[in-house]
PDB file of C-alpha atoms in Angstrom:
ATOM      1  CA  UNK A   1      51.159 -17.959 -32.640  1.00 39.00           C
ATOM      2  CA  UNK A   2      51.428 -21.745 -32.401  1.00 40.00           C
ATOM      3  CA  UNK A   3      52.179 -23.693 -29.221  1.00 43.00           C
ATOM      4  CA  UNK A   4      55.530 -23.044 -27.576  1.00 45.00           C
ATOM      5  CA  UNK A   5      56.908 -26.303 -28.947  1.00 49.00           C
ATOM      6  CA  UNK A   6      56.506 -24.766 -32.405  1.00 79.00           C
ATOM      7  CA  UNK A   7      58.802 -21.840 -31.555  1.00 90.00           C
ATOM      8  CA  UNK A   8      60.880 -22.699 -28.471  1.00 94.00           C
ATOM      9  CA  UNK A   9      62.526 -26.079 -28.211  1.00 94.00           C
ATOM     10  CA  UNK A  10      64.363 -27.317 -25.141  1.00 94.00           C
ATOM     11  CA  UNK A  11      67.839 -28.515 -25.997  1.00 95.00           C
ATOM     12  CA  UNK A  12      70.546 -30.354 -24.074  1.00 95.00           C
ATOM     13  CA  UNK A  13      74.165 -29.356 -23.624  1.00 94.00           C
ATOM     14  CA  UNK A  14      76.040 -32.423 -22.338  1.00 90.00           C
ATOM     15  CA  UNK A  15      78.418 -31.760 -19.412  1.00 92.00           C
ATOM     16  CA  UNK A  16      77.008 -28.245 -18.944  1.00 96.00           C
ATOM     17  CA  UNK A  17      73.715 -28.988 -17.152  1.00 97.00           C
ATOM     18  CA  UNK A  18      72.662 -30.756 -13.964  1.00 97.00           C
ATOM     19  CA  UNK A  19      69.677 -33.068 -13.770  1.00 95.00           C
ATOM     20  CA  UNK A  20      67.462 -32.970 -10.671  1.00 94.00           C
ATOM     21  CA  UNK A  21      64.674 -35.493 -11.045  1.00 91.00           C
ATOM     22  CA  UNK A  22      61.882 -33.606 -12.783  1.00 90.00           C
ATOM     23  CA  UNK A  23      63.963 -30.747 -14.207  1.00 95.00           C
ATOM     24  CA  UNK A  24      67.261 -29.763 -15.786  1.00 97.00           C
ATOM     25  CA  UNK A  25      69.394 -26.829 -14.628  1.00 98.00           C
ATOM     26  CA  UNK A  26      69.511 -24.575 -16.486  1.00 98.00           C
ATOM     27  CA  UNK A  27      66.820 -25.015 -19.119  1.00 98.00           C
ATOM     28  CA  UNK A  28      68.215 -24.236 -22.566  1.00 98.00           C
ATOM     29  CA  UNK A  29      65.841 -22.920 -25.234  1.00 97.00           C
ATOM     30  CA  UNK A  30      66.551 -22.556 -28.941  1.00 95.00           C
ATOM     31  CA  UNK A  31      64.392 -21.608 -31.933  1.00 93.00           C
ATOM     32  CA  UNK A  32      62.683 -24.506 -33.644  1.00 90.00           C
ATOM     33  CA  UNK A  33      64.308 -24.898 -37.096  1.00 87.00           C
ATOM     34  CA  UNK A  34      60.897 -25.958 -38.450  1.00 82.00           C
ATOM     35  CA  UNK A  35      59.270 -22.662 -37.490  1.00 78.00           C
ATOM     36  CA  UNK A  36      59.266 -19.588 -39.702  1.00 66.00           C
ATOM     37  CA  UNK A  37      62.605 -17.727 -40.009  1.00 65.00           C
ATOM     38  CA  UNK A  38      63.360 -16.038 -36.726  1.00 78.00           C
ATOM     39  CA  UNK A  39      63.739 -12.283 -36.394  1.00 92.00           C
ATOM     40  CA  UNK A  40      64.075 -10.091 -33.315  1.00 96.00           C
ATOM     41  CA  UNK A  41      60.434  -8.992 -33.600  1.00 95.00           C
ATOM     42  CA  UNK A  42      59.251 -12.609 -33.926  1.00 93.00           C
ATOM     43  CA  UNK A  43      61.354 -13.561 -30.871  1.00 95.00           C
ATOM     44  CA  UNK A  44      59.960 -10.661 -28.848  1.00 96.00           C
ATOM     45  CA  UNK A  45      56.380 -11.506 -29.783  1.00 94.00           C
ATOM     46  CA  UNK A  46      56.986 -15.176 -28.947  1.00 94.00           C
ATOM     47  CA  UNK A  47      58.226 -14.157 -25.490  1.00 96.00           C
ATOM     48  CA  UNK A  48      55.055 -12.129 -24.885  1.00 96.00           C
ATOM     49  CA  UNK A  49      52.769 -14.851 -26.220  1.00 94.00           C
ATOM     50  CA  UNK A  50      54.462 -17.695 -24.323  1.00 94.00           C
ATOM     51  CA  UNK A  51      55.158 -15.775 -21.127  1.00 96.00           C
ATOM     52  CA  UNK A  52      53.161 -18.230 -18.929  1.00 96.00           C
ATOM     53  CA  UNK A  53      55.200 -21.135 -20.331  1.00 95.00           C
ATOM     54  CA  UNK A  54      58.496 -19.284 -19.792  1.00 97.00           C
ATOM     55  CA  UNK A  55      57.471 -18.224 -16.273  1.00 97.00           C
ATOM     56  CA  UNK A  56      56.598 -21.802 -15.310  1.00 97.00           C
ATOM     57  CA  UNK A  57      59.857 -23.106 -16.787  1.00 97.00           C
ATOM     58  CA  UNK A  58      61.846 -20.496 -14.846  1.00 98.00           C
ATOM     59  CA  UNK A  59      59.991 -21.392 -11.656  1.00 98.00           C
ATOM     60  CA  UNK A  60      60.876 -25.043 -12.173  1.00 97.00           C
ATOM     61  CA  UNK A  61      64.501 -24.735 -13.297  1.00 98.00           C
ATOM     62  CA  UNK A  62      65.751 -21.466 -11.752  1.00 98.00           C
ATOM     63  CA  UNK A  63      67.535 -20.262 -14.906  1.00 98.00           C
ATOM     64  CA  UNK A  64      66.888 -20.148 -18.665  1.00 98.00           C
ATOM     65  CA  UNK A  65      69.474 -19.848 -21.418  1.00 98.00           C
ATOM     66  CA  UNK A  66      68.202 -18.621 -24.801  1.00 98.00           C
ATOM     67  CA  UNK A  67      70.673 -19.674 -27.494  1.00 97.00           C
ATOM     68  CA  UNK A  68      70.509 -19.209 -31.252  1.00 95.00           C
ATOM     69  CA  UNK A  69      68.072 -16.290 -31.294  1.00 96.00           C
ATOM     70  CA  UNK A  70      68.736 -13.124 -33.364  1.00 96.00           C
ATOM     71  CA  UNK A  71      69.942 -10.887 -30.507  1.00 97.00           C
ATOM     72  CA  UNK A  72      72.967  -8.967 -31.784  1.00 97.00           C
ATOM     73  CA  UNK A  73      73.212  -5.611 -30.025  1.00 98.00           C
ATOM     74  CA  UNK A  74      72.564  -3.939 -26.677  1.00 98.00           C
ATOM     75  CA  UNK A  75      69.429  -2.385 -28.199  1.00 98.00           C
ATOM     76  CA  UNK A  76      68.216  -5.846 -29.268  1.00 98.00           C
ATOM     77  CA  UNK A  77      68.842  -7.107 -25.732  1.00 98.00           C
ATOM     78  CA  UNK A  78      66.897  -4.184 -24.278  1.00 98.00           C
ATOM     79  CA  UNK A  79      63.963  -5.090 -26.554  1.00 98.00           C
ATOM     80  CA  UNK A  80      64.103  -8.699 -25.309  1.00 98.00           C
ATOM     81  CA  UNK A  81      64.121  -7.597 -21.659  1.00 98.00           C
ATOM     82  CA  UNK A  82      61.181  -5.260 -22.343  1.00 98.00           C
ATOM     83  CA  UNK A  83      59.250  -8.101 -23.983  1.00 98.00           C
ATOM     84  CA  UNK A  84      59.198 -10.011 -20.681  1.00 98.00           C
ATOM     85  CA  UNK A  85      57.366  -7.124 -19.025  1.00 98.00           C
ATOM     86  CA  UNK A  86      59.235  -7.195 -15.704  1.00 98.00           C
ATOM     87  CA  UNK A  87      59.572  -3.869 -13.908  1.00 97.00           C
ATOM     88  CA  UNK A  88      63.067  -2.378 -13.906  1.00 96.00           C
ATOM     89  CA  UNK A  89      65.042  -2.216 -10.643  1.00 92.00           C
ATOM     90  CA  UNK A  90      67.335   0.827 -10.310  1.00 81.00           C
ATOM     91  CA  UNK A  91      70.875  -0.217  -9.336  1.00 71.00           C
ATOM     92  CA  UNK A  92      71.026   1.559  -5.958  1.00 68.00           C
ATOM     93  CA  UNK A  93      73.218   0.102  -3.213  1.00 65.00           C
ATOM     94  CA  UNK A  94      75.067  -2.495  -5.285  1.00 67.00           C
ATOM     95  CA  UNK A  95      78.857  -2.841  -5.141  1.00 69.00           C
ATOM     96  CA  UNK A  96      79.875  -3.521  -8.739  1.00 69.00           C
ATOM     97  CA  UNK A  97      81.098  -0.800 -11.089  1.00 69.00           C
ATOM     98  CA  UNK A  98      78.646  -0.636 -14.039  1.00 76.00           C
ATOM     99  CA  UNK A  99      77.899   1.677 -16.938  1.00 87.00           C
ATOM    100  CA  UNK A 100      74.482   2.307 -18.472  1.00 90.00           C
ATOM    101  CA  UNK A 101      74.556   1.271 -22.138  1.00 95.00           C
ATOM    102  CA  UNK A 102      71.040   1.772 -23.451  1.00 96.00           C
ATOM    103  CA  UNK A 103      67.575   1.809 -21.880  1.00 96.00           C
ATOM    104  CA  UNK A 104      67.590  -0.557 -18.927  1.00 97.00           C
ATOM    105  CA  UNK A 105      70.795  -2.308 -20.014  1.00 97.00           C
ATOM    106  CA  UNK A 106      74.083  -1.963 -18.117  1.00 95.00           C
ATOM    107  CA  UNK A 107      77.513  -3.480 -18.367  1.00 92.00           C
ATOM    108  CA  UNK A 108      78.010  -6.438 -16.048  1.00 89.00           C
ATOM    109  CA  UNK A 109      80.703  -6.022 -13.359  1.00 80.00           C
ATOM    110  CA  UNK A 110      83.562  -4.137 -15.036  1.00 79.00           C
ATOM    111  CA  UNK A 111      86.357  -5.423 -12.785  1.00 82.00           C
ATOM    112  CA  UNK A 112      89.607  -6.518 -14.518  1.00 89.00           C
ATOM    113  CA  UNK A 113      89.551  -9.748 -16.542  1.00 95.00           C
ATOM    114  CA  UNK A 114      92.120 -11.524 -14.353  1.00 94.00           C
ATOM    115  CA  UNK A 115      89.794 -11.284 -11.339  1.00 91.00           C
ATOM    116  CA  UNK A 116      87.183 -13.875 -10.463  1.00 92.00           C
ATOM    117  CA  UNK A 117      83.873 -12.659  -9.050  1.00 92.00           C
ATOM    118  CA  UNK A 118      82.687 -15.055  -6.310  1.00 93.00           C
ATOM    119  CA  UNK A 119      79.228 -16.632  -6.114  1.00 96.00           C
ATOM    120  CA  UNK A 120      76.466 -14.356  -4.914  1.00 94.00           C
ATOM    121  CA  UNK A 121      72.795 -13.560  -5.194  1.00 96.00           C
ATOM    122  CA  UNK A 122      72.543 -10.156  -6.844  1.00 93.00           C
ATOM    123  CA  UNK A 123      72.414  -7.403  -4.194  1.00 91.00           C
ATOM    124  CA  UNK A 124      71.761  -9.923  -1.387  1.00 92.00           C
ATOM    125  CA  UNK A 125      73.478  -7.484   0.977  1.00 86.00           C
ATOM    126  CA  UNK A 126      70.714  -4.859   0.641  1.00 84.00           C
ATOM    127  CA  UNK A 127      66.978  -5.122   1.475  1.00 84.00           C
ATOM    128  CA  UNK A 128      65.740  -4.317  -2.054  1.00 86.00           C
ATOM    129  CA  UNK A 129      67.234  -6.773  -4.515  1.00 93.00           C
ATOM    130  CA  UNK A 130      66.181  -7.887  -8.010  1.00 96.00           C
ATOM    131  CA  UNK A 131      63.895 -10.886  -8.308  1.00 97.00           C
ATOM    132  CA  UNK A 132      65.297 -11.593 -11.759  1.00 98.00           C
ATOM    133  CA  UNK A 133      68.329 -10.629 -13.798  1.00 98.00           C
ATOM    134  CA  UNK A 134      69.284 -10.967 -17.430  1.00 98.00           C
ATOM    135  CA  UNK A 135      72.714 -11.391 -18.999  1.00 98.00           C
ATOM    136  CA  UNK A 136      73.531 -11.000 -22.686  1.00 98.00           C
ATOM    137  CA  UNK A 137      76.736 -11.973 -24.457  1.00 98.00           C
ATOM    138  CA  UNK A 138      77.505  -9.233 -26.975  1.00 98.00           C
ATOM    139  CA  UNK A 139      81.146 -10.279 -27.491  1.00 98.00           C
ATOM    140  CA  UNK A 140      82.340 -13.830 -26.775  1.00 97.00           C
ATOM    141  CA  UNK A 141      85.321 -14.140 -24.423  1.00 97.00           C
ATOM    142  CA  UNK A 142      88.680 -15.015 -25.939  1.00 95.00           C
ATOM    143  CA  UNK A 143      88.761 -17.785 -23.327  1.00 97.00           C
ATOM    144  CA  UNK A 144      87.179 -18.323 -19.918  1.00 97.00           C
ATOM    145  CA  UNK A 145      84.746 -15.676 -18.706  1.00 98.00           C
ATOM    146  CA  UNK A 146      81.879 -18.054 -18.015  1.00 98.00           C
ATOM    147  CA  UNK A 147      79.101 -17.084 -15.595  1.00 98.00           C
ATOM    148  CA  UNK A 148      78.772 -20.195 -13.411  1.00 98.00           C
ATOM    149  CA  UNK A 149      75.398 -20.683 -11.701  1.00 98.00           C
ATOM    150  CA  UNK A 150      74.273 -22.845  -8.777  1.00 98.00           C
ATOM    151  CA  UNK A 151      70.919 -23.573  -7.158  1.00 98.00           C
ATOM    152  CA  UNK A 152      70.625 -21.846  -3.792  1.00 98.00           C
ATOM    153  CA  UNK A 153      68.487 -24.451  -2.020  1.00 98.00           C
ATOM    154  CA  UNK A 154      71.044 -27.147  -2.848  1.00 98.00           C
ATOM    155  CA  UNK A 155      73.756 -25.056  -1.171  1.00 98.00           C
ATOM    156  CA  UNK A 156      71.521 -24.508   1.866  1.00 98.00           C
ATOM    157  CA  UNK A 157      70.744 -28.225   2.183  1.00 98.00           C
ATOM    158  CA  UNK A 158      74.402 -29.235   1.959  1.00 98.00           C
ATOM    159  CA  UNK A 159      75.538 -26.571   4.423  1.00 98.00           C
ATOM    160  CA  UNK A 160      72.717 -27.460   6.857  1.00 98.00           C
ATOM    161  CA  UNK A 161      73.682 -31.133   6.685  1.00 98.00           C
ATOM    162  CA  UNK A 162      77.424 -30.490   7.173  1.00 98.00           C
ATOM    163  CA  UNK A 163      77.391 -27.476   9.521  1.00 98.00           C
ATOM    164  CA  UNK A 164      74.020 -27.434  11.327  1.00 98.00           C
ATOM    165  CA  UNK A 165      75.201 -25.269  14.261  1.00 98.00           C
ATOM    166  CA  UNK A 166      76.777 -22.695  11.940  1.00 98.00           C
ATOM    167  CA  UNK A 167      73.626 -22.496   9.803  1.00 98.00           C
ATOM    168  CA  UNK A 168      71.439 -22.223  12.924  1.00 98.00           C
ATOM    169  CA  UNK A 169      73.590 -19.306  14.100  1.00 98.00           C
ATOM    170  CA  UNK A 170      73.235 -17.634  10.693  1.00 98.00           C
ATOM    171  CA  UNK A 171      69.464 -18.034  10.892  1.00 98.00           C
ATOM    172  CA  UNK A 172      69.398 -16.435  14.356  1.00 97.00           C
ATOM    173  CA  UNK A 173      71.882 -13.587  13.867  1.00 98.00           C
ATOM    174  CA  UNK A 174      72.035 -12.927  10.121  1.00 98.00           C
ATOM    175  CA  UNK A 175      75.039 -11.128   8.645  1.00 97.00           C
ATOM    176  CA  UNK A 176      76.590  -7.688   8.929  1.00 97.00           C
ATOM    177  CA  UNK A 177      78.298  -6.267   5.812  1.00 96.00           C
ATOM    178  CA  UNK A 178      80.890  -3.471   5.980  1.00 97.00           C
ATOM    179  CA  UNK A 179      82.421  -1.778   2.941  1.00 96.00           C
ATOM    180  CA  UNK A 180      84.459   1.374   2.385  1.00 97.00           C
ATOM    181  CA  UNK A 181      83.556   3.306  -0.782  1.00 97.00           C
ATOM    182  CA  UNK A 182      85.690   5.895  -2.517  1.00 97.00           C
ATOM    183  CA  UNK A 183      84.120   9.001  -3.953  1.00 96.00           C
ATOM    184  CA  UNK A 184      84.354   7.869  -7.580  1.00 95.00           C
ATOM    185  CA  UNK A 185      84.262   4.457  -9.272  1.00 93.00           C
ATOM    186  CA  UNK A 186      87.425   2.348  -9.195  1.00 92.00           C
ATOM    187  CA  UNK A 187      87.321   0.025 -12.223  1.00 88.00           C
ATOM    188  CA  UNK A 188      90.360  -1.890 -10.920  1.00 90.00           C
ATOM    189  CA  UNK A 189      88.212  -3.314  -8.091  1.00 91.00           C
ATOM    190  CA  UNK A 190      85.311  -5.803  -8.278  1.00 89.00           C
ATOM    191  CA  UNK A 191      83.638  -3.756  -5.515  1.00 92.00           C
ATOM    192  CA  UNK A 192      84.909  -0.414  -6.789  1.00 92.00           C
ATOM    193  CA  UNK A 193      81.623   1.428  -7.136  1.00 93.00           C
ATOM    194  CA  UNK A 194      82.062   4.871  -5.564  1.00 95.00           C
ATOM    195  CA  UNK A 195      79.471   6.394  -3.265  1.00 97.00           C
ATOM    196  CA  UNK A 196      78.297   8.898  -5.885  1.00 96.00           C
ATOM    197  CA  UNK A 197      77.212   6.191  -8.327  1.00 93.00           C
ATOM    198  CA  UNK A 198      76.114   3.824  -5.515  1.00 93.00           C
ATOM    199  CA  UNK A 199      73.553   6.382  -4.323  1.00 94.00           C
ATOM    200  CA  UNK A 200      73.119   8.135  -7.700  1.00 92.00           C
ATOM    201  CA  UNK A 201      73.977  11.557  -6.274  1.00 95.00           C
ATOM    202  CA  UNK A 202      76.928  13.834  -5.451  1.00 97.00           C
ATOM    203  CA  UNK A 203      75.098  15.310  -2.452  1.00 97.00           C
ATOM    204  CA  UNK A 204      76.075  13.698   0.871  1.00 97.00           C
ATOM    205  CA  UNK A 205      72.720  14.565   2.439  1.00 97.00           C
ATOM    206  CA  UNK A 206      70.847  12.819  -0.389  1.00 97.00           C
ATOM    207  CA  UNK A 207      73.234   9.855  -0.113  1.00 97.00           C
ATOM    208  CA  UNK A 208      72.418   9.587   3.586  1.00 97.00           C
ATOM    209  CA  UNK A 209      68.684   9.652   2.842  1.00 96.00           C
ATOM    210  CA  UNK A 210      68.998   6.904   0.249  1.00 95.00           C
ATOM    211  CA  UNK A 211      71.272   4.840   2.502  1.00 95.00           C
ATOM    212  CA  UNK A 212      68.745   5.144   5.339  1.00 95.00           C
ATOM    213  CA  UNK A 213      65.993   3.810   3.064  1.00 91.00           C
ATOM    214  CA  UNK A 214      68.181   0.747   2.467  1.00 90.00           C
ATOM    215  CA  UNK A 215      68.774   0.383   6.206  1.00 91.00           C
ATOM    216  CA  UNK A 216      72.429   1.270   5.667  1.00 95.00           C
ATOM    217  CA  UNK A 217      74.513   3.347   8.076  1.00 96.00           C
ATOM    218  CA  UNK A 218      77.147   5.753   6.705  1.00 98.00           C
ATOM    219  CA  UNK A 219      80.320   6.979   8.372  1.00 98.00           C
ATOM    220  CA  UNK A 220      82.040   9.692   6.334  1.00 98.00           C
ATOM    221  CA  UNK A 221      85.822   9.425   5.955  1.00 97.00           C
ATOM    222  CA  UNK A 222      88.360  11.870   4.555  1.00 94.00           C
ATOM    223  CA  UNK A 223      88.552   9.935   1.281  1.00 91.00           C
ATOM    224  CA  UNK A 224      85.155   8.263   1.077  1.00 96.00           C
ATOM    225  CA  UNK A 225      82.542   6.623   3.277  1.00 98.00           C
ATOM    226  CA  UNK A 226      82.240   3.490   5.397  1.00 98.00           C
ATOM    227  CA  UNK A 227      78.936   1.676   4.895  1.00 97.00           C
ATOM    228  CA  UNK A 228      77.453  -0.776   7.385  1.00 97.00           C
ATOM    229  CA  UNK A 229      74.488  -2.900   6.341  1.00 96.00           C
ATOM    230  CA  UNK A 230      72.571  -5.178   8.637  1.00 94.00           C
ATOM    231  CA  UNK A 231      72.189  -7.341  10.374  1.00 96.00           C
ATOM    232  CA  UNK A 232      70.146  -8.823   7.553  1.00 95.00           C
ATOM    233  CA  UNK A 233      69.009 -12.443   7.048  1.00 96.00           C
ATOM    234  CA  UNK A 234      71.467 -14.893   5.510  1.00 97.00           C
ATOM    235  CA  UNK A 235      68.820 -17.563   4.938  1.00 98.00           C
ATOM    236  CA  UNK A 236      65.521 -16.769   3.261  1.00 97.00           C
ATOM    237  CA  UNK A 237      62.395 -18.749   2.534  1.00 97.00           C
ATOM    238  CA  UNK A 238      61.441 -18.982  -1.132  1.00 97.00           C
ATOM    239  CA  UNK A 239      57.648 -18.836  -0.882  1.00 97.00           C
ATOM    240  CA  UNK A 240      57.062 -19.683  -4.546  1.00 97.00           C
ATOM    241  CA  UNK A 241      59.009 -22.956  -4.248  1.00 97.00           C
ATOM    242  CA  UNK A 242      58.413 -23.644  -0.531  1.00 97.00           C
ATOM    243  CA  UNK A 243      62.055 -24.099   0.470  1.00 98.00           C
ATOM    244  CA  UNK A 244      64.890 -22.369   2.290  1.00 98.00           C
ATOM    245  CA  UNK A 245      67.644 -20.725   0.246  1.00 98.00           C
ATOM    246  CA  UNK A 246      71.235 -19.645   0.851  1.00 98.00           C
ATOM    247  CA  UNK A 247      70.470 -15.996   0.139  1.00 97.00           C
ATOM    248  CA  UNK A 248      73.559 -14.016   1.116  1.00 95.00           C
ATOM    249  CA  UNK A 249      76.852 -12.548  -0.067  1.00 93.00           C
ATOM    250  CA  UNK A 250      78.906 -14.236   2.650  1.00 96.00           C
ATOM    251  CA  UNK A 251      81.380 -16.092   0.451  1.00 96.00           C
ATOM    252  CA  UNK A 252      81.579 -13.243  -2.050  1.00 94.00           C
ATOM    253  CA  UNK A 253      82.358 -10.689   0.663  1.00 95.00           C
ATOM    254  CA  UNK A 254      84.750 -12.880   2.670  1.00 97.00           C
ATOM    255  CA  UNK A 255      86.767 -14.039  -0.334  1.00 95.00           C
ATOM    256  CA  UNK A 256      86.327 -11.206  -2.815  1.00 93.00           C
ATOM    257  CA  UNK A 257      85.611  -7.823  -1.215  1.00 94.00           C
ATOM    258  CA  UNK A 258      89.258  -6.834  -1.324  1.00 93.00           C
ATOM    259  CA  UNK A 259      90.872  -3.664  -2.648  1.00 94.00           C
ATOM    260  CA  UNK A 260      92.943  -0.737  -1.406  1.00 93.00           C
ATOM    261  CA  UNK A 261      90.109   0.282   0.940  1.00 95.00           C
ATOM    262  CA  UNK A 262      88.705  -3.044   2.083  1.00 96.00           C
ATOM    263  CA  UNK A 263      89.845  -6.127   4.038  1.00 96.00           C
ATOM    264  CA  UNK A 264      87.542  -9.023   3.056  1.00 95.00           C
ATOM    265  CA  UNK A 265      87.787 -10.739   6.459  1.00 94.00           C
ATOM    266  CA  UNK A 266      86.272  -7.632   8.040  1.00 95.00           C
ATOM    267  CA  UNK A 267      83.738  -7.143   5.246  1.00 97.00           C
ATOM    268  CA  UNK A 268      81.248  -9.658   6.642  1.00 98.00           C
ATOM    269  CA  UNK A 269      80.584 -10.974  10.157  1.00 98.00           C
ATOM    270  CA  UNK A 270      77.763 -12.598  12.053  1.00 98.00           C
ATOM    271  CA  UNK A 271      75.005 -10.092  12.744  1.00 98.00           C
ATOM    272  CA  UNK A 272      76.204  -9.775  16.357  1.00 97.00           C
ATOM    273  CA  UNK A 273      79.649  -8.669  15.110  1.00 97.00           C
ATOM    274  CA  UNK A 274      81.434 -11.954  15.837  1.00 97.00           C
ATOM    275  CA  UNK A 275      83.887 -13.148  13.151  1.00 97.00           C
ATOM    276  CA  UNK A 276      82.976 -15.923  10.748  1.00 98.00           C
ATOM    277  CA  UNK A 277      84.975 -19.194  10.761  1.00 98.00           C
ATOM    278  CA  UNK A 278      87.311 -19.158   7.742  1.00 98.00           C
ATOM    279  CA  UNK A 279      87.361 -22.951   7.332  1.00 98.00           C
ATOM    280  CA  UNK A 280      83.578 -23.106   6.955  1.00 98.00           C
ATOM    281  CA  UNK A 281      83.539 -20.176   4.520  1.00 98.00           C
ATOM    282  CA  UNK A 282      86.071 -21.876   2.262  1.00 98.00           C
ATOM    283  CA  UNK A 283      84.262 -25.208   2.482  1.00 98.00           C
ATOM    284  CA  UNK A 284      81.084 -23.395   1.413  1.00 98.00           C
ATOM    285  CA  UNK A 285      83.044 -22.045  -1.542  1.00 98.00           C
ATOM    286  CA  UNK A 286      83.991 -25.628  -2.436  1.00 98.00           C
ATOM    287  CA  UNK A 287      80.342 -26.708  -2.251  1.00 98.00           C
ATOM    288  CA  UNK A 288      79.394 -23.840  -4.562  1.00 98.00           C
ATOM    289  CA  UNK A 289      82.077 -24.871  -7.063  1.00 98.00           C
ATOM    290  CA  UNK A 290      81.141 -28.558  -6.880  1.00 97.00           C
ATOM    291  CA  UNK A 291      77.442 -27.932  -7.449  1.00 97.00           C
ATOM    292  CA  UNK A 292      77.648 -25.239 -10.134  1.00 98.00           C
ATOM    293  CA  UNK A 293      77.259 -25.486 -13.884  1.00 98.00           C
ATOM    294  CA  UNK A 294      79.305 -23.337 -16.215  1.00 97.00           C
ATOM    295  CA  UNK A 295      78.268 -22.803 -19.830  1.00 97.00           C
ATOM    296  CA  UNK A 296      80.759 -21.076 -22.156  1.00 97.00           C
ATOM    297  CA  UNK A 297      79.202 -17.912 -23.595  1.00 98.00           C
ATOM    298  CA  UNK A 298      78.319 -17.693 -27.260  1.00 98.00           C
ATOM    299  CA  UNK A 299      77.574 -14.396 -28.986  1.00 98.00           C
ATOM    300  CA  UNK A 300      73.849 -13.665 -28.801  1.00 98.00           C
ATOM    301  CA  UNK A 301      73.202 -15.792 -25.692  1.00 98.00           C
ATOM    302  CA  UNK A 302      70.612 -14.399 -23.280  1.00 98.00           C
ATOM    303  CA  UNK A 303      70.406 -15.852 -19.776  1.00 98.00           C
ATOM    304  CA  UNK A 304      67.475 -15.199 -17.442  1.00 99.00           C
ATOM    305  CA  UNK A 305      68.193 -15.973 -13.782  1.00 98.00           C
ATOM    306  CA  UNK A 306      65.693 -16.166 -10.945  1.00 98.00           C
ATOM    307  CA  UNK A 307      67.664 -14.335  -8.275  1.00 98.00           C
ATOM    308  CA  UNK A 308      65.875 -16.136  -5.428  1.00 97.00           C
ATOM    309  CA  UNK A 309      66.681 -19.569  -6.831  1.00 98.00           C
ATOM    310  CA  UNK A 310      70.166 -19.136  -8.269  1.00 98.00           C
ATOM    311  CA  UNK A 311      73.565 -17.726  -7.320  1.00 98.00           C
ATOM    312  CA  UNK A 312      76.000 -16.634 -10.042  1.00 97.00           C
ATOM    313  CA  UNK A 313      79.668 -15.736 -10.379  1.00 97.00           C
ATOM    314  CA  UNK A 314      82.208 -14.830 -13.071  1.00 96.00           C
ATOM    315  CA  UNK A 315      85.370 -16.612 -14.061  1.00 97.00           C
ATOM    316  CA  UNK A 316      88.505 -14.792 -15.144  1.00 97.00           C
ATOM    317  CA  UNK A 317      88.957 -14.441 -18.891  1.00 98.00           C
ATOM    318  CA  UNK A 318      91.121 -13.480 -21.796  1.00 97.00           C
ATOM    319  CA  UNK A 319      89.695 -10.429 -23.589  1.00 97.00           C
ATOM    320  CA  UNK A 320      87.695  -9.522 -25.514  1.00 96.00           C
ATOM    321  CA  UNK A 321      84.488 -10.121 -23.558  1.00 97.00           C
ATOM    322  CA  UNK A 322      81.385  -7.976 -23.274  1.00 97.00           C
ATOM    323  CA  UNK A 323      78.476  -9.264 -21.229  1.00 96.00           C
ATOM    324  CA  UNK A 324      75.596  -6.894 -20.484  1.00 97.00           C
ATOM    325  CA  UNK A 325      73.033  -7.090 -17.708  1.00 96.00           C
ATOM    326  CA  UNK A 326      69.588  -5.888 -16.719  1.00 97.00           C
ATOM    327  CA  UNK A 327      67.959  -6.073 -13.265  1.00 96.00           C
ATOM    328  CA  UNK A 328      64.239  -6.514 -12.634  1.00 98.00           C
ATOM    329  CA  UNK A 329      62.058  -6.041  -9.557  1.00 95.00           C
TER     330      UNK A 329
END
């Protein structure tokens, strides 16, 4: 196959990207109209052939959006994910209600369309998290429903500059996450995954084993289970890019882990159990919103996110909307 410029071309989407010196966030790739007619098999082979180029571009930009390629169904999306060759990560310990669609493809968070999902690194509240995640737009939203993204090191730098003592305390103590799970999934809640699907079992003893492997403590209740995770680091060091990152679910938990079972203010604390300052949490939310980019979904879009580099969220939407996801080790 010819050089990547003969198949993938980088395109610009004014007002929907940020420019940081040597790179653009996210990088947007489309098929070159001068190349041979694109098919799913040609796209998949191009991914395999140009994997070093795509890897280096992801390392530089933190997120790639593939637009205009012939990806039409969940099965097509699964083929695209497989073409990258990343190992699958089982969804154990995550909070979002999801349904397996085909192969290694799941629905994205199935919470109601009027609910926003706050910024987070995928599964930052558990020790084993995906290094990369894919999203695929199977059905465009009626309106809204974007998946805003923001670079984690930018958030860290701005928080460190504005709240150095708070960030120092996070680095020393980490965070403690507490969540109450029902027995079964609650699709009305953005954190409504029940304990049976969280731990992929209906046996409490097996659930306790799997929780222990995650470093999670369980306290059984009459109508579910209380989970306590941590303390775990809130700031990580991205070795591949040599910089600190804002790798946590602090804002997501404090502003979004709310349902009939959970009080978001109690969902996350400093690792020593002390409460977090609300004013700083909400200012962090503002920084996330100010620094993010939000690209409206088009049918067939595939987004690849480096989970160490980039936080993501979901805006409320008018149905229909169907965005699928796949997590990779």
